[in-house]
């Protein structure tokens, strides 16, 4: 059973370009979370999604950022018109349906560098 | 509660000593807690979990203690090794709502 797969592992974008980060959850997991981490800092919640639904996007900037988790395919975190301040590691985690006391499994992250 | 973008506190210990990492959580309704370990350049990895109906749980070299009265969680690592050097996060959630809240993390530095 493959773990949470994120790609790309490293992404370099010029200011003003778009960044697309992909996350394939573990098999059987219907919940996906995205977190952002700056160097030497903790994990900052961005968004929580179930298939075809955004459950909580309270941690996501209102502009330029969007996330989706379609019925088929990976979850996508999209950052439009990137700026230097978007440079960070973005982690995706997945978990089974609500009500199961089990951990969220993390991917290895995508390190976004905006130049 | 949520990580708020503060720089990580650091705990330095000597190899072979025991380490204690603390975490305060915010939601009294949280009923499931996890400790994660994050090594440099990698994603967080599960270490140990505990449900709110327990106050202590032991794993291999690790023990988690839960004090619901003061909303405090701790991770004890016995005979700390250089490979334990990492950032440690606690996470909480309620079964009724599947969102995980992460603490701000502690960086453990093990000196040989």
Short mmCIF file of C-alpha atoms in Angstrom, two decimals:
data_model
loop_
_atom_site.label_atom_id
_atom_site.label_comp_id
_atom_site.label_asym_id
_atom_site.label_seq_id
_atom_site.Cartn_x
_atom_site.Cartn_y
_atom_site.Cartn_z
CA UNK A 1 0.00 0.00 0.00
CA UNK A 2 1.76 3.10 -1.21
CA UNK A 3 1.85 6.03 1.14
CA UNK A 4 0.72 9.53 0.42
CA UNK A 5 2.35 10.61 -2.82
CA UNK A 6 3.15 14.22 -3.53
CA UNK A 7 4.61 15.58 -6.69
CA UNK A 8 6.68 17.26 -7.66
CA UNK A 9 9.11 17.04 -4.74
CA UNK A 10 10.72 20.30 -5.77
CA UNK A 11 9.17 23.05 -7.82
CA UNK A 12 10.76 26.29 -8.96
CA UNK A 13 8.57 29.06 -10.29
CA UNK A 14 9.23 32.63 -11.33
CA UNK A 15 7.20 35.39 -9.74
CA UNK A 16 3.82 35.66 -11.42
CA UNK A 17 3.68 32.05 -12.62
CA UNK A 18 1.28 29.40 -11.40
CA UNK A 19 2.22 26.50 -9.14
CA UNK A 20 0.28 23.24 -9.08
CA UNK A 21 0.98 20.79 -6.32
CA UNK A 22 -0.46 17.30 -6.45
CA UNK A 23 -1.33 14.87 -3.71
CA UNK A 24 -2.53 11.29 -4.09
CA UNK A 25 -3.89 10.04 -0.76
CA UNK A 26 -3.40 6.56 0.58
CA UNK A 27 -5.73 3.93 -0.77
CA UNK A 28 -9.07 4.05 0.99
CA UNK A 29 -8.52 7.53 2.40
CA UNK A 30 -11.18 10.04 1.56
CA UNK A 31 -9.86 13.00 3.54
CA UNK A 32 -7.01 15.23 2.49
CA UNK A 33 -5.30 18.06 4.33
CA UNK A 34 -2.81 20.60 3.08
CA UNK A 35 -0.28 22.28 5.35
CA UNK A 36 2.39 24.87 4.74
CA UNK A 37 5.71 24.94 6.53
CA UNK A 38 8.30 27.70 6.49
CA UNK A 39 11.90 26.84 7.45
CA UNK A 40 12.33 26.33 11.18
CA UNK A 41 8.60 26.72 11.76
CA UNK A 42 5.63 24.49 12.49
CA UNK A 43 2.90 23.17 10.23
CA UNK A 44 0.25 25.71 9.34
CA UNK A 45 -3.13 24.33 8.37
CA UNK A 46 -4.41 25.50 5.01
CA UNK A 47 -7.36 23.40 3.86
CA UNK A 48 -9.24 20.20 4.58
CA UNK A 49 -11.05 18.42 1.76
CA UNK A 50 -13.15 15.37 1.18
CA UNK A 51 -13.92 14.03 -2.27
CA UNK A 52 -15.49 16.89 -4.26
CA UNK A 53 -15.96 18.99 -1.11
CA UNK A 54 -14.00 21.64 0.71
CA UNK A 55 -14.70 21.11 4.40
CA UNK A 56 -12.53 23.81 5.93
CA UNK A 57 -10.41 26.35 4.10
CA UNK A 58 -9.95 28.69 7.02
CA UNK A 59 -6.16 28.56 6.74
CA UNK A 60 -5.94 29.35 3.07
CA UNK A 61 -5.29 32.88 1.80
CA UNK A 62 -8.40 34.30 0.16
CA UNK A 63 -6.60 35.28 -3.00
CA UNK A 64 -4.44 33.31 -5.40
CA UNK A 65 -4.80 30.00 -3.53
CA UNK A 66 -7.29 27.26 -4.32
CA UNK A 67 -7.62 23.56 -3.66
CA UNK A 68 -9.66 20.74 -5.04
CA UNK A 69 -10.09 17.02 -4.50
CA UNK A 70 -12.03 15.68 -7.48
CA UNK A 71 -13.94 12.43 -7.57
CA UNK A 72 -11.17 10.94 -9.66
CA UNK A 73 -7.52 11.85 -9.47
CA UNK A 74 -5.28 13.59 -6.97
CA UNK A 75 -5.93 16.58 -4.82
CA UNK A 76 -4.49 19.77 -6.31
CA UNK A 77 -3.26 22.84 -4.47
CA UNK A 78 -3.03 25.69 -6.92
CA UNK A 79 -1.22 28.94 -6.33
CA UNK A 80 -1.68 31.61 -8.96
CA UNK A 81 0.69 34.50 -9.59
CA UNK A 82 3.22 33.24 -7.09
CA UNK A 83 5.26 35.65 -5.00
CA UNK A 84 8.50 35.10 -3.10
CA UNK A 85 6.57 34.76 0.14
CA UNK A 86 4.93 31.61 -1.20
CA UNK A 87 8.27 29.81 -1.02
CA UNK A 88 7.76 27.03 1.52
CA UNK A 89 7.30 23.30 1.93
CA UNK A 90 3.74 22.19 1.30
CA UNK A 91 2.66 18.96 2.92
CA UNK A 92 -0.35 16.87 2.17
CA UNK A 93 -1.82 14.36 4.58
CA UNK A 94 -4.66 11.88 4.23
CA UNK A 95 -6.84 9.99 6.65
CA UNK A 96 -9.73 7.55 6.61
CA UNK A 97 -13.33 8.74 7.01
CA UNK A 98 -14.35 10.73 10.06
CA UNK A 99 -14.98 8.79 13.23
CA UNK A 100 -11.92 6.60 12.85
CA UNK A 101 -9.32 7.26 15.50
CA UNK A 102 -6.30 6.93 13.33
CA UNK A 103 -3.49 9.17 12.35
CA UNK A 104 -3.18 11.29 9.28
CA UNK A 105 -0.41 10.02 7.03
CA UNK A 106 1.86 12.61 5.48
CA UNK A 107 3.55 12.80 2.15
CA UNK A 108 7.15 13.91 1.72
CA UNK A 109 6.11 17.38 0.72
CA UNK A 110 6.65 19.70 -2.22
CA UNK A 111 9.27 22.36 -1.76
CA UNK A 112 8.26 25.42 -3.70
CA UNK A 113 10.87 28.03 -4.50
CA UNK A 114 9.80 31.27 -6.10
CA UNK A 115 12.59 33.15 -7.84
CA UNK B 1 -3.74 24.35 18.88
CA UNK B 2 -2.71 25.57 15.45
CA UNK B 3 0.85 26.23 14.57
CA UNK B 4 1.13 30.00 14.40
CA UNK B 5 4.37 30.43 12.54
CA UNK B 6 6.63 30.96 15.52
CA UNK B 7 10.21 29.80 15.44
CA UNK B 8 10.60 26.40 16.98
CA UNK B 9 11.79 26.03 20.58
CA UNK B 10 14.77 23.74 20.90
CA UNK B 11 15.50 21.04 23.46
CA UNK B 12 19.10 19.88 23.67
CA UNK B 13 19.90 16.62 25.42
CA UNK B 14 22.92 14.39 25.79
CA UNK B 15 22.89 11.04 24.05
CA UNK B 16 21.62 8.39 26.45
CA UNK B 17 19.58 10.82 28.56
CA UNK B 18 15.80 10.80 28.64
CA UNK B 19 13.93 13.55 26.77
CA UNK B 20 10.58 15.08 27.62
CA UNK B 21 8.76 17.16 25.03
CA UNK B 22 5.64 19.02 26.06
CA UNK B 23 2.58 20.21 24.21
CA UNK B 24 -0.44 22.22 25.30
CA UNK B 25 -3.60 21.63 23.30
CA UNK B 26 -6.51 23.97 22.94
CA UNK B 27 -9.74 22.03 22.50
CA UNK B 28 -11.20 20.34 25.55
CA UNK B 29 -13.39 18.27 23.19
CA UNK B 30 -10.37 16.70 21.49
CA UNK B 31 -10.38 12.98 22.06
CA UNK B 32 -7.50 11.70 20.00
CA UNK B 33 -3.88 12.82 20.10
CA UNK B 34 -0.81 11.95 18.08
CA UNK B 35 2.89 12.69 18.26
CA UNK B 36 4.71 13.11 14.97
CA UNK B 37 8.43 13.22 14.25
CA UNK B 38 9.75 15.25 11.36
CA UNK B 39 13.32 14.79 10.19
CA UNK B 40 14.99 17.41 8.07
CA UNK B 41 13.66 17.46 4.53
CA UNK B 42 10.97 14.87 5.20
CA UNK B 43 7.30 14.72 6.02
CA UNK B 44 6.02 14.13 9.57
CA UNK B 45 5.94 10.50 10.65
CA UNK B 46 3.65 8.92 13.23
CA UNK B 47 5.31 8.01 16.53
CA UNK B 48 2.55 7.20 18.99
CA UNK B 49 -1.07 8.04 19.67
CA UNK B 50 -3.41 8.13 22.65
CA UNK B 51 -7.15 8.39 23.11
CA UNK B 52 -8.72 10.62 25.70
CA UNK B 53 -9.91 7.69 27.81
CA UNK B 54 -6.27 6.91 28.61
CA UNK B 55 -3.67 8.91 30.48
CA UNK B 56 -0.58 6.97 29.47
CA UNK B 57 0.52 4.86 26.58
CA UNK B 58 3.88 3.24 25.97
CA UNK B 59 5.67 2.28 22.83
CA UNK B 60 9.21 1.27 22.08
CA UNK B 61 11.36 3.80 23.99
CA UNK B 62 8.52 6.33 23.88
CA UNK B 63 5.75 7.12 26.33
CA UNK B 64 2.92 9.59 25.86
CA UNK B 65 1.22 11.13 28.88
CA UNK B 66 -2.11 12.92 28.67
CA UNK B 67 -3.43 15.30 31.32
CA UNK B 68 -6.91 16.35 30.28
CA UNK B 69 -7.41 18.55 33.31
CA UNK B 70 -4.77 21.01 32.15
CA UNK B 71 -4.94 20.05 28.46
CA UNK B 72 -1.34 18.93 28.36
CA UNK B 73 0.39 16.22 26.41
CA UNK B 74 3.97 15.04 26.78
CA UNK B 75 6.28 12.72 24.91
CA UNK B 76 9.02 10.94 26.80
CA UNK B 77 11.89 9.38 24.87
CA UNK B 78 14.07 6.98 26.83
CA UNK B 79 17.80 6.71 26.19
CA UNK B 80 17.76 9.37 23.50
CA UNK B 81 19.85 8.59 20.43
CA UNK B 82 21.32 10.83 17.71
CA UNK B 83 18.70 9.43 15.33
CA UNK B 84 16.02 10.98 17.52
CA UNK B 85 17.15 14.45 16.48
CA UNK B 86 14.16 15.92 14.69
CA UNK B 87 11.21 18.24 15.16
CA UNK B 88 8.35 16.78 17.19
CA UNK B 89 4.74 17.87 16.79
CA UNK B 90 1.64 16.98 18.73
CA UNK B 91 -1.70 16.85 16.95
CA UNK B 92 -5.25 16.70 18.27
CA UNK B 93 -8.61 16.00 16.78
CA UNK B 94 -12.16 15.07 17.71
CA UNK B 95 -13.90 12.07 16.23
CA UNK B 96 -16.84 14.23 15.31
CA UNK B 97 -14.72 16.44 13.13
CA UNK B 98 -11.78 14.99 11.33
CA UNK B 99 -9.52 18.03 11.16
CA UNK B 100 -6.13 17.67 12.80
CA UNK B 101 -4.76 20.61 14.73
CA UNK B 102 -1.00 20.74 15.16
CA UNK B 103 1.04 22.24 17.93
CA UNK B 104 3.92 24.53 17.05
CA UNK B 105 6.59 21.85 17.42
CA UNK B 106 9.79 21.35 19.37
CA UNK B 107 13.18 20.75 17.87
CA UNK B 108 15.10 18.01 19.65
CA UNK B 109 18.87 18.19 19.35
CA UNK B 110 20.76 15.16 20.62
CA UNK B 111 24.41 15.78 21.43
CA UNK B 112 26.77 12.83 21.09
#
